PDB file of C-alpha atoms in Angstrom:
ATOM      1  CA  MET A   3     101.488  70.048 153.488  1.00  0.00           C
ATOM      2  CA  ALA A   4     101.514  68.011 156.488  1.00  0.00           C
ATOM      3  CA  GLN A   5     100.059  65.050 155.160  1.00  0.00           C
ATOM      4  CA  ASP A   6     103.210  64.821 152.522  1.00  0.00           C
ATOM      5  CA  LYS A   7     105.536  64.767 156.036  1.00  0.00           C
ATOM      6  CA  GLN A   8     104.418  61.029 156.721  1.00  0.00           C
ATOM      7  CA  PRO A   9     107.078  57.872 156.107  1.00  0.00           C
ATOM      8  CA  ASN A  10     107.057  56.142 152.926  1.00  0.00           C
ATOM      9  CA  GLN A  11     105.646  52.711 152.958  1.00  0.00           C
ATOM     10  CA  LEU A  12     107.866  50.264 151.278  1.00  0.00           C
ATOM     11  CA  SER A  13     107.316  46.657 150.030  1.00  0.00           C
ATOM     12  CA  GLU A  14     107.716  44.050 147.563  1.00  0.00           C
ATOM     13  CA  TRP A  15     105.325  42.377 144.925  1.00  0.00           C
ATOM     14  CA  VAL A  16     106.108  39.454 143.167  1.00  0.00           C
ATOM     15  CA  GLY A  17     104.644  38.628 139.642  1.00  0.00           C
ATOM     16  CA  ASP A  18     103.892  39.994 136.442  1.00  0.00           C
ATOM     17  CA  VAL A  19     104.147  43.521 135.802  1.00  0.00           C
ATOM     18  CA  GLN A  20     101.350  43.804 133.806  1.00  0.00           C
ATOM     19  CA  VAL A  21      98.844  42.457 136.033  1.00  0.00           C
ATOM     20  CA  LEU A  22      99.887  45.720 137.945  1.00  0.00           C
ATOM     21  CA  HIS A  23      99.314  47.989 134.747  1.00  0.00           C
ATOM     22  CA  GLN A  24      95.978  46.285 134.156  1.00  0.00           C
ATOM     23  CA  ASP A  25      94.632  46.860 137.998  1.00  0.00           C
ATOM     24  CA  PRO A  26      92.584  50.076 138.021  1.00  0.00           C
ATOM     25  CA  LYS A  27      93.429  50.613 141.266  1.00  0.00           C
ATOM     26  CA  ASN A  28      96.661  51.653 139.754  1.00  0.00           C
ATOM     27  CA  GLN A  29      95.330  54.607 137.860  1.00  0.00           C
ATOM     28  CA  ASN A  30      97.932  57.361 137.742  1.00  0.00           C
ATOM     29  CA  ALA A  31     100.408  55.326 139.476  1.00  0.00           C
ATOM     30  CA  ILE A  32     103.944  55.569 138.363  1.00  0.00           C
ATOM     31  CA  PHE A  33     105.881  52.586 136.655  1.00  0.00           C
ATOM     32  CA  GLN A  34     109.936  52.674 136.216  1.00  0.00           C
ATOM     33  CA  VAL A  35     110.737  50.822 133.025  1.00  0.00           C
ATOM     34  CA  ALA A  36     113.820  49.504 132.113  1.00  0.00           C
ATOM     35  CA  SER A  37     114.660  50.859 128.791  1.00  0.00           C
ATOM     36  CA  GLN A  38     117.659  52.205 126.632  1.00  0.00           C
ATOM     37  CA  PHE A  39     118.510  55.803 126.181  1.00  0.00           C
ATOM     38  CA  ASN A  40     116.499  56.115 122.934  1.00  0.00           C
ATOM     39  CA  LEU A  41     113.768  55.319 125.148  1.00  0.00           C
ATOM     40  CA  LEU A  42     112.904  52.069 123.355  1.00  0.00           C
ATOM     41  CA  GLU A  43     113.493  48.497 123.854  1.00  0.00           C
ATOM     42  CA  MET A  44     116.051  47.131 121.722  1.00  0.00           C
ATOM     43  CA  VAL A  45     116.796  43.536 122.375  1.00  0.00           C
ATOM     44  CA  SER A  46     120.608  44.210 121.347  1.00  0.00           C
ATOM     45  CA  PRO A  47     122.617  47.217 120.001  1.00  0.00           C
ATOM     46  CA  ARG A  48     122.401  46.126 116.629  1.00  0.00           C
ATOM     47  CA  VAL A  49     118.353  46.666 116.074  1.00  0.00           C
ATOM     48  CA  THR A  50     117.213  49.989 115.160  1.00  0.00           C
ATOM     49  CA  PRO A  51     113.733  51.284 115.131  1.00  0.00           C
ATOM     50  CA  LEU A  52     112.874  50.505 111.878  1.00  0.00           C
ATOM     51  CA  ALA A  53     112.608  46.962 113.280  1.00  0.00           C
ATOM     52  CA  GLY A  54     109.338  48.168 114.876  1.00  0.00           C
ATOM     53  CA  ILE A  55     107.718  47.439 118.300  1.00  0.00           C
ATOM     54  CA  THR A  56     106.004  43.923 117.422  1.00  0.00           C
ATOM     55  CA  GLY A  57     109.110  42.173 118.568  1.00  0.00           C
ATOM     56  CA  TYR A  58     108.494  43.714 122.135  1.00  0.00           C
ATOM     57  CA  ALA A  59     105.525  41.279 122.574  1.00  0.00           C
ATOM     58  CA  TYR A  60     108.007  38.011 122.361  1.00  0.00           C
ATOM     59  CA  ASP A  61     110.430  39.694 124.899  1.00  0.00           C
ATOM     60  CA  LYS A  62     109.317  38.732 128.519  1.00  0.00           C
ATOM     61  CA  THR A  63     111.961  40.995 130.214  1.00  0.00           C
ATOM     62  CA  GLN A  64     110.596  43.947 132.606  1.00  0.00           C
ATOM     63  CA  GLY A  65     111.115  47.046 129.922  1.00  0.00           C
ATOM     64  CA  PRO A  66     109.280  45.258 126.703  1.00  0.00           C
ATOM     65  CA  VAL A  67     106.597  43.971 129.213  1.00  0.00           C
ATOM     66  CA  CYS A  68     105.928  47.516 130.279  1.00  0.00           C
ATOM     67  CA  ALA A  69     106.284  49.102 126.975  1.00  0.00           C
ATOM     68  CA  MET A  70     103.428  46.824 125.459  1.00  0.00           C
ATOM     69  CA  ALA A  71     101.494  47.290 128.580  1.00  0.00           C
ATOM     70  CA  CYS A  72     101.055  50.712 127.104  1.00  0.00           C
ATOM     71  CA  ALA A  73     101.575  49.989 123.572  1.00  0.00           C
ATOM     72  CA  ALA A  74      99.989  53.103 122.248  1.00  0.00           C
ATOM     73  CA  GLY A  75     102.859  55.042 124.095  1.00  0.00           C
ATOM     74  CA  THR A  76     105.516  52.526 122.773  1.00  0.00           C
ATOM     75  CA  LEU A  77     103.964  53.341 119.213  1.00  0.00           C
ATOM     76  CA  TYR A  78     104.183  57.170 119.616  1.00  0.00           C
ATOM     77  CA  ARG A  79     108.051  57.074 120.742  1.00  0.00           C
ATOM     78  CA  ASN A  80     108.714  54.803 117.653  1.00  0.00           C
ATOM     79  CA  TYR A  81     106.871  55.980 115.203  1.00  0.00           C
ATOM     80  CA  LEU A  82     105.114  59.669 115.611  1.00  0.00           C
ATOM     81  CA  VAL A  83     107.859  61.456 118.485  1.00  0.00           C
ATOM     82  CA  ASP A  84     108.937  64.793 116.634  1.00  0.00           C
ATOM     83  CA  MET A  85     112.877  64.410 115.632  1.00  0.00           C
ATOM     84  CA  ALA A  86     113.879  67.894 114.474  1.00  0.00           C
ATOM     85  CA  GLY A  87     111.216  68.065 111.919  1.00  0.00           C
ATOM     86  CA  GLN A  88     110.588  64.644 110.984  1.00  0.00           C
ATOM     87  CA  LYS A  89     108.078  62.007 112.662  1.00  0.00           C
ATOM     88  CA  GLY A  90     109.734  58.712 114.530  1.00  0.00           C
ATOM     89  CA  GLN A  91     112.862  57.339 115.120  1.00  0.00           C
ATOM     90  CA  THR A  92     115.119  55.891 112.346  1.00  0.00           C
ATOM     91  CA  ASP A  93     118.483  53.952 112.047  1.00  0.00           C
ATOM     92  CA  GLN A  94     120.028  57.499 111.756  1.00  0.00           C
ATOM     93  CA  CYS A  95     117.836  59.630 114.275  1.00  0.00           C
ATOM     94  CA  GLN A  96     117.036  58.832 117.560  1.00  0.00           C
ATOM     95  CA  LEU A  97     116.351  60.281 120.799  1.00  0.00           C
ATOM     96  CA  ASN A  98     119.555  60.224 123.364  1.00  0.00           C
ATOM     97  CA  MET A  99     118.587  60.965 126.791  1.00  0.00           C
ATOM     98  CA  LEU A 100     122.705  61.658 127.323  1.00  0.00           C
ATOM     99  CA  ASP A 101     122.794  64.105 124.622  1.00  0.00           C
ATOM    100  CA  GLU A 102     123.062  67.379 127.051  1.00  0.00           C
ATOM    101  CA  PHE A 103     125.309  65.327 129.213  1.00  0.00           C
ATOM    102  CA  GLU A 104     127.603  64.511 126.361  1.00  0.00           C
ATOM    103  CA  ARG A 105     127.865  68.224 125.109  1.00  0.00           C
ATOM    104  CA  ALA A 106     128.603  69.259 128.783  1.00  0.00           C
ATOM    105  CA  ALA A 107     131.557  66.716 129.028  1.00  0.00           C
ATOM    106  CA  ASN A 108     132.595  67.708 125.722  1.00  0.00           C
ATOM    107  CA  HIS A 109     131.970  64.107 124.511  1.00  0.00           C
ATOM    108  CA  LYS A 110     132.178  65.350 120.647  1.00  0.00           C
ATOM    109  CA  LYS A 111     135.687  66.281 120.862  1.00  0.00           C
ATOM    110  CA  HIS A 112     137.081  63.211 123.034  1.00  0.00           C
ATOM    111  CA  GLY A 113     134.943  60.545 122.125  1.00  0.00           C
ATOM    112  CA  PHE A 114     134.814  58.602 124.828  1.00  0.00           C
ATOM    113  CA  TRP A 115     131.947  55.898 123.703  1.00  0.00           C
ATOM    114  CA  THR A 116     129.409  55.859 120.575  1.00  0.00           C
ATOM    115  CA  MET A 117     125.766  55.630 121.067  1.00  0.00           C
ATOM    116  CA  GLN A 118     124.447  52.270 119.174  1.00  0.00           C
ATOM    117  CA  ASN A 119     120.552  52.410 119.441  1.00  0.00           C
ATOM    118  CA  GLY A 120     120.520  53.276 122.933  1.00  0.00           C
ATOM    119  CA  TYR A 121     123.223  51.578 123.951  1.00  0.00           C
ATOM    120  CA  VAL A 122     126.217  53.228 125.119  1.00  0.00           C
ATOM    121  CA  MET A 123     129.085  51.438 123.557  1.00  0.00           C
ATOM    122  CA  PRO A 124     132.930  52.577 124.863  1.00  0.00           C
ATOM    123  CA  SER A 125     136.176  51.277 123.860  1.00  0.00           C
ATOM    124  CA  LYS A 126     138.211  50.423 127.053  1.00  0.00           C
ATOM    125  CA  PRO A 127     140.676  53.611 126.228  1.00  0.00           C
ATOM    126  CA  GLY A 128     137.464  55.788 126.054  1.00  0.00           C
ATOM    127  CA  LEU A 129     136.035  54.359 129.271  1.00  0.00           C
ATOM    128  CA  VAL A 130     139.597  55.050 131.143  1.00  0.00           C
ATOM    129  CA  LYS A 131     139.847  58.546 129.624  1.00  0.00           C
ATOM    130  CA  PHE A 132     136.301  59.006 130.817  1.00  0.00           C
ATOM    131  CA  LYS A 133     136.961  57.960 134.462  1.00  0.00           C
ATOM    132  CA  GLN A 134     139.735  60.266 134.635  1.00  0.00           C
ATOM    133  CA  PHE A 135     137.579  62.933 133.774  1.00  0.00           C
ATOM    134  CA  LEU A 136     135.064  62.883 136.042  1.00  0.00           C
ATOM    135  CA  SER A 137     137.669  62.039 138.967  1.00  0.00           C
ATOM    136  CA  ALA A 138     139.092  65.838 138.055  1.00  0.00           C
ATOM    137  CA  LEU A 139     135.386  67.111 138.467  1.00  0.00           C
ATOM    138  CA  SER A 140     134.840  69.360 141.603  1.00  0.00           C
ATOM    139  CA  THR A 141     131.841  68.140 143.657  1.00  0.00           C
ATOM    140  CA  GLU A 142     129.956  71.161 142.174  1.00  0.00           C
ATOM    141  CA  GLU A 143     131.037  70.331 138.943  1.00  0.00           C
ATOM    142  CA  ALA A 144     130.193  66.669 139.168  1.00  0.00           C
ATOM    143  CA  GLU A 145     126.416  67.174 140.485  1.00  0.00           C
ATOM    144  CA  ASN A 146     125.739  69.831 137.675  1.00  0.00           C
ATOM    145  CA  LEU A 147     126.854  67.334 134.897  1.00  0.00           C
ATOM    146  CA  LYS A 148     125.136  64.434 136.562  1.00  0.00           C
ATOM    147  CA  ALA A 149     121.627  66.888 136.666  1.00  0.00           C
ATOM    148  CA  LEU A 150     121.849  66.615 133.068  1.00  0.00           C
ATOM    149  CA  ILE A 151     121.284  62.701 132.502  1.00  0.00           C
ATOM    150  CA  LYS A 152     117.757  62.544 131.506  1.00  0.00           C
ATOM    151  CA  VAL A 153     114.928  60.059 131.485  1.00  0.00           C
ATOM    152  CA  GLY A 154     111.514  59.772 129.312  1.00  0.00           C
ATOM    153  CA  LEU A 155     108.250  60.266 131.186  1.00  0.00           C
ATOM    154  CA  GLN A 156     105.367  59.128 129.260  1.00  0.00           C
ATOM    155  CA  GLN A 157     102.916  60.621 131.155  1.00  0.00           C
ATOM    156  CA  ASN A 158      99.035  59.921 131.480  1.00  0.00           C
ATOM    157  CA  THR A 159      99.577  56.697 129.393  1.00  0.00           C
ATOM    158  CA  GLN A 160      96.608  54.549 128.359  1.00  0.00           C
ATOM    159  CA  VAL A 161      96.774  50.881 129.310  1.00  0.00           C
ATOM    160  CA  THR A 162      96.128  48.582 126.545  1.00  0.00           C
ATOM    161  CA  LEU A 163      95.677  45.226 127.924  1.00  0.00           C
ATOM    162  CA  ASN A 164      92.395  43.430 128.307  1.00  0.00           C
ATOM    163  CA  GLN A 165      90.278  46.355 127.531  1.00  0.00           C
ATOM    164  CA  ALA A 166      91.599  48.792 130.353  1.00  0.00           C
ATOM    165  CA  GLN A 167      89.923  52.254 130.918  1.00  0.00           C
ATOM    166  CA  HIS A 168      92.444  53.903 132.961  1.00  0.00           C
ATOM    167  CA  CYS A 169      95.985  55.546 132.536  1.00  0.00           C
ATOM    168  CA  VAL A 170      99.160  55.169 134.374  1.00  0.00           C
ATOM    169  CA  SER A 171     102.602  57.032 133.837  1.00  0.00           C
ATOM    170  CA  GLN A 172     105.492  55.149 133.218  1.00  0.00           C
ATOM    171  CA  VAL A 173     109.165  56.517 133.571  1.00  0.00           C
ATOM    172  CA  TYR A 174     111.585  54.926 130.995  1.00  0.00           C
ATOM    173  CA  CYS A 175     114.981  54.513 132.455  1.00  0.00           C
ATOM    174  CA  SER A 176     118.685  53.085 131.083  1.00  0.00           C
ATOM    175  CA  ALA A 177     121.458  52.197 132.723  1.00  0.00           C
ATOM    176  CA  LEU A 178     125.126  50.913 131.255  1.00  0.00           C
ATOM    177  CA  PRO A 179     125.627  47.943 129.408  1.00  0.00           C
ATOM    178  CA  LEU A 180     128.156  46.084 131.337  1.00  0.00           C
ATOM    179  CA  ALA A 181     127.876  42.710 130.101  1.00  0.00           C
ATOM    180  CA  TYR A 182     127.790  43.811 126.527  1.00  0.00           C
ATOM    181  CA  HIS A 183     131.766  44.375 126.926  1.00  0.00           C
ATOM    182  CA  PRO A 184     134.874  42.536 128.465  1.00  0.00           C
ATOM    183  CA  TYR A 185     135.933  45.433 130.912  1.00  0.00           C
ATOM    184  CA  GLN A 186     136.706  45.527 134.355  1.00  0.00           C
ATOM    185  CA  ASP A 187     133.780  46.658 136.800  1.00  0.00           C
ATOM    186  CA  ASP A 188     135.908  49.486 138.354  1.00  0.00           C
ATOM    187  CA  LEU A 189     136.272  50.994 134.847  1.00  0.00           C
ATOM    188  CA  TRP A 190     132.675  51.194 134.762  1.00  0.00           C
ATOM    189  CA  GLN A 191     131.844  52.125 138.317  1.00  0.00           C
ATOM    190  CA  PRO A 192     131.808  56.054 138.483  1.00  0.00           C
ATOM    191  CA  PHE A 193     129.871  56.666 135.400  1.00  0.00           C
ATOM    192  CA  ALA A 194     127.626  53.560 135.858  1.00  0.00           C
ATOM    193  CA  GLN A 195     126.741  54.751 139.349  1.00  0.00           C
ATOM    194  CA  TRP A 196     125.723  58.254 138.152  1.00  0.00           C
ATOM    195  CA  VAL A 197     123.320  56.732 135.785  1.00  0.00           C
ATOM    196  CA  LEU A 198     121.765  54.812 138.323  1.00  0.00           C
ATOM    197  CA  ASP A 199     121.778  57.120 140.938  1.00  0.00           C
ATOM    198  CA  ALA A 200     120.489  59.812 138.209  1.00  0.00           C
ATOM    199  CA  ALA A 201     117.613  57.370 137.243  1.00  0.00           C
ATOM    200  CA  TYR A 202     116.250  56.645 140.658  1.00  0.00           C
ATOM    201  CA  GLU A 203     116.105  60.228 141.408  1.00  0.00           C
ATOM    202  CA  ALA A 204     114.566  61.065 138.455  1.00  0.00           C
ATOM    203  CA  THR A 205     111.838  58.216 139.081  1.00  0.00           C
ATOM    204  CA  PHE A 206     110.908  59.829 142.466  1.00  0.00           C
ATOM    205  CA  HIS A 207     110.755  63.324 141.528  1.00  0.00           C
ATOM    206  CA  HIS A 208     108.072  62.443 138.828  1.00  0.00           C
ATOM    207  CA  ALA A 209     106.488  60.155 141.533  1.00  0.00           C
ATOM    208  CA  LEU A 210     106.063  63.389 143.536  1.00  0.00           C
ATOM    209  CA  LEU A 211     104.641  65.380 141.055  1.00  0.00           C
ATOM    210  CA  GLU A 212     102.332  62.659 139.696  1.00  0.00           C
ATOM    211  CA  LYS A 213     101.388  62.238 143.559  1.00  0.00           C
ATOM    212  CA  HIS A 214     100.162  66.210 143.859  1.00  0.00           C
ATOM    213  CA  ARG A 215      98.756  65.750 140.380  1.00  0.00           C
ATOM    214  CA  THR A 216      96.765  62.812 140.698  1.00  0.00           C
ATOM    215  CA  GLY A 217      96.577  62.148 144.252  1.00  0.00           C
ATOM    216  CA  ASN A 218      98.151  58.658 143.545  1.00  0.00           C
ATOM    217  CA  ARG A 219     101.272  58.112 145.518  1.00  0.00           C
ATOM    218  CA  ARG A 220     102.109  54.536 144.157  1.00  0.00           C
ATOM    219  CA  ILE A 221     105.548  54.143 142.113  1.00  0.00           C
ATOM    220  CA  TYR A 222     106.648  50.600 141.350  1.00  0.00           C
ATOM    221  CA  LEU A 223     110.212  49.983 140.956  1.00  0.00           C
ATOM    222  CA  THR A 224     112.504  47.389 139.436  1.00  0.00           C
ATOM    223  CA  LEU A 225     116.211  46.586 139.574  1.00  0.00           C
ATOM    224  CA  LEU A 226     117.443  48.837 136.739  1.00  0.00           C
ATOM    225  CA  GLY A 227     120.434  47.786 135.165  1.00  0.00           C
ATOM    226  CA  GLY A 228     120.488  44.101 136.381  1.00  0.00           C
ATOM    227  CA  GLY A 229     120.047  41.045 134.373  1.00  0.00           C
ATOM    228  CA  ALA A 230     121.348  41.198 131.207  1.00  0.00           C
ATOM    229  CA  PHE A 231     122.982  44.697 131.550  1.00  0.00           C
ATOM    230  CA  GLY A 232     124.749  42.998 134.224  1.00  0.00           C
ATOM    231  CA  ASN A 233     125.424  46.180 136.564  1.00  0.00           C
ATOM    232  CA  PRO A 234     126.153  44.537 140.137  1.00  0.00           C
ATOM    233  CA  THR A 235     123.461  44.525 142.565  1.00  0.00           C
ATOM    234  CA  ASP A 236     124.987  46.505 144.815  1.00  0.00           C
ATOM    235  CA  TRP A 237     125.688  49.723 143.123  1.00  0.00           C
ATOM    236  CA  ILE A 238     121.705  49.301 142.046  1.00  0.00           C
ATOM    237  CA  ILE A 239     120.785  48.902 145.761  1.00  0.00           C
ATOM    238  CA  HIS A 240     123.057  51.758 146.793  1.00  0.00           C
ATOM    239  CA  ALA A 241     121.349  53.887 143.853  1.00  0.00           C
ATOM    240  CA  ILE A 242     117.788  53.115 145.608  1.00  0.00           C
ATOM    241  CA  GLU A 243     118.628  53.730 149.112  1.00  0.00           C
ATOM    242  CA  LYS A 244     120.485  57.092 148.209  1.00  0.00           C
ATOM    243  CA  SER A 245     116.922  58.266 146.582  1.00  0.00           C
ATOM    244  CA  LEU A 246     114.888  56.516 149.653  1.00  0.00           C
ATOM    245  CA  HIS A 247     117.162  59.042 151.831  1.00  0.00           C
ATOM    246  CA  GLN A 248     116.677  61.768 149.729  1.00  0.00           C
ATOM    247  CA  PHE A 249     112.890  61.290 149.418  1.00  0.00           C
ATOM    248  CA  ALA A 250     112.280  59.989 153.006  1.00  0.00           C
ATOM    249  CA  ASN A 251     108.650  61.480 154.742  1.00  0.00           C
ATOM    250  CA  CYS A 252     107.175  62.100 151.114  1.00  0.00           C
ATOM    251  CA  ASN A 253     104.064  59.868 152.251  1.00  0.00           C
ATOM    252  CA  LEU A 254     104.904  57.792 148.880  1.00  0.00           C
ATOM    253  CA  GLU A 255     104.047  54.061 148.520  1.00  0.00           C
ATOM    254  CA  ILE A 256     106.831  52.312 146.980  1.00  0.00           C
ATOM    255  CA  ILE A 257     106.393  48.779 145.697  1.00  0.00           C
ATOM    256  CA  PHE A 258     109.547  46.902 144.137  1.00  0.00           C
ATOM    257  CA  VAL A 259     108.459  44.553 141.568  1.00  0.00           C
ATOM    258  CA  SER A 260     110.347  40.821 141.287  1.00  0.00           C
ATOM    259  CA  TYR A 261     109.354  38.579 138.799  1.00  0.00           C
ATOM    260  CA  GLY A 262     108.987  34.550 139.387  1.00  0.00           C
ATOM    261  CA  GLN A 263     110.616  34.991 142.951  1.00  0.00           C
ATOM    262  CA  SER A 264     111.227  37.641 145.808  1.00  0.00           C
ATOM    263  CA  SER A 265     114.492  39.443 145.326  1.00  0.00           C
ATOM    264  CA  GLN A 266     116.825  38.287 148.471  1.00  0.00           C
ATOM    265  CA  ALA A 267     118.969  42.008 147.570  1.00  0.00           C
ATOM    266  CA  VAL A 268     115.157  43.677 148.112  1.00  0.00           C
ATOM    267  CA  GLN A 269     114.530  41.701 151.030  1.00  0.00           C
ATOM    268  CA  SER A 270     117.919  43.281 152.925  1.00  0.00           C
ATOM    269  CA  LEU A 271     116.886  46.348 151.665  1.00  0.00           C
ATOM    270  CA  LEU A 272     113.485  46.618 153.230  1.00  0.00           C
ATOM    271  CA  LYS A 273     115.073  44.837 156.528  1.00  0.00           C
ATOM    272  CA  ARG A 274     117.399  47.893 156.860  1.00  0.00           C
ATOM    273  CA  ALA A 275     114.522  50.151 156.335  1.00  0.00           C
ATOM    274  CA  GLY A 276     112.658  48.912 159.170  1.00  0.00           C
ATOM    275  CA  VAL A 277     110.226  46.915 157.285  1.00  0.00           C
ATOM    276  CA  SER A 278     108.632  43.544 158.896  1.00  0.00           C
ATOM    277  CA  ILE A 279     109.104  40.608 156.187  1.00  0.00           C
TER     278      ILE A 279
END
């Protein structure tokens, strides 16, 4: 449609993302949420789904705040999601957004990492081996493998704050936990960049689908993998700009959410995109 072939609008919003969830103007908007690969919000790799979701209320980082803004959806992902015949995730049975990726990479044979409560936990030899594996792939093989990295879409989920009466959609994405390991960045970089690229691309795809489904073209993004996970900001920005280029002229309203203060990295990105600051 002609109306879809219009430039995207980019901006930054500074504040509490729960305020955005509560705003009825954001009915049917897409929110990207920082999560783990089990689509939950574990404060550390030692915490299992059996700990429940109550603790999320005391964690003011972006992921738990968004998860509690739509608490019914979070309750479903923890306690009620169908897990091969059982209801809910446990310490032994969890969602894994890298499961198809791991099968295609023959991870079971090579043991590149362990998945611990949604966190990718590699050994240094495993990370070295996986970097070598990736470097040996052809361009086509690499793209096919990257396409198997998944995110979680909680579509049309009820906002459960202050008697809100509207729904939004949330895209739960994880990055790799660099800060949890003493390995140099160059060992992580190929894999970590893939994960970031895939997360933003999937979020944009879902935003387009939701725009056509509901008419709402608004998408709220976060700097995925920054902060506690320790992904370098330039890797995150690279992934964002790659998707901005891929999804240019899609008539989306793209809003970067920064908590506490404006992000210098986001401001620089906006300037490069031609946005007047």
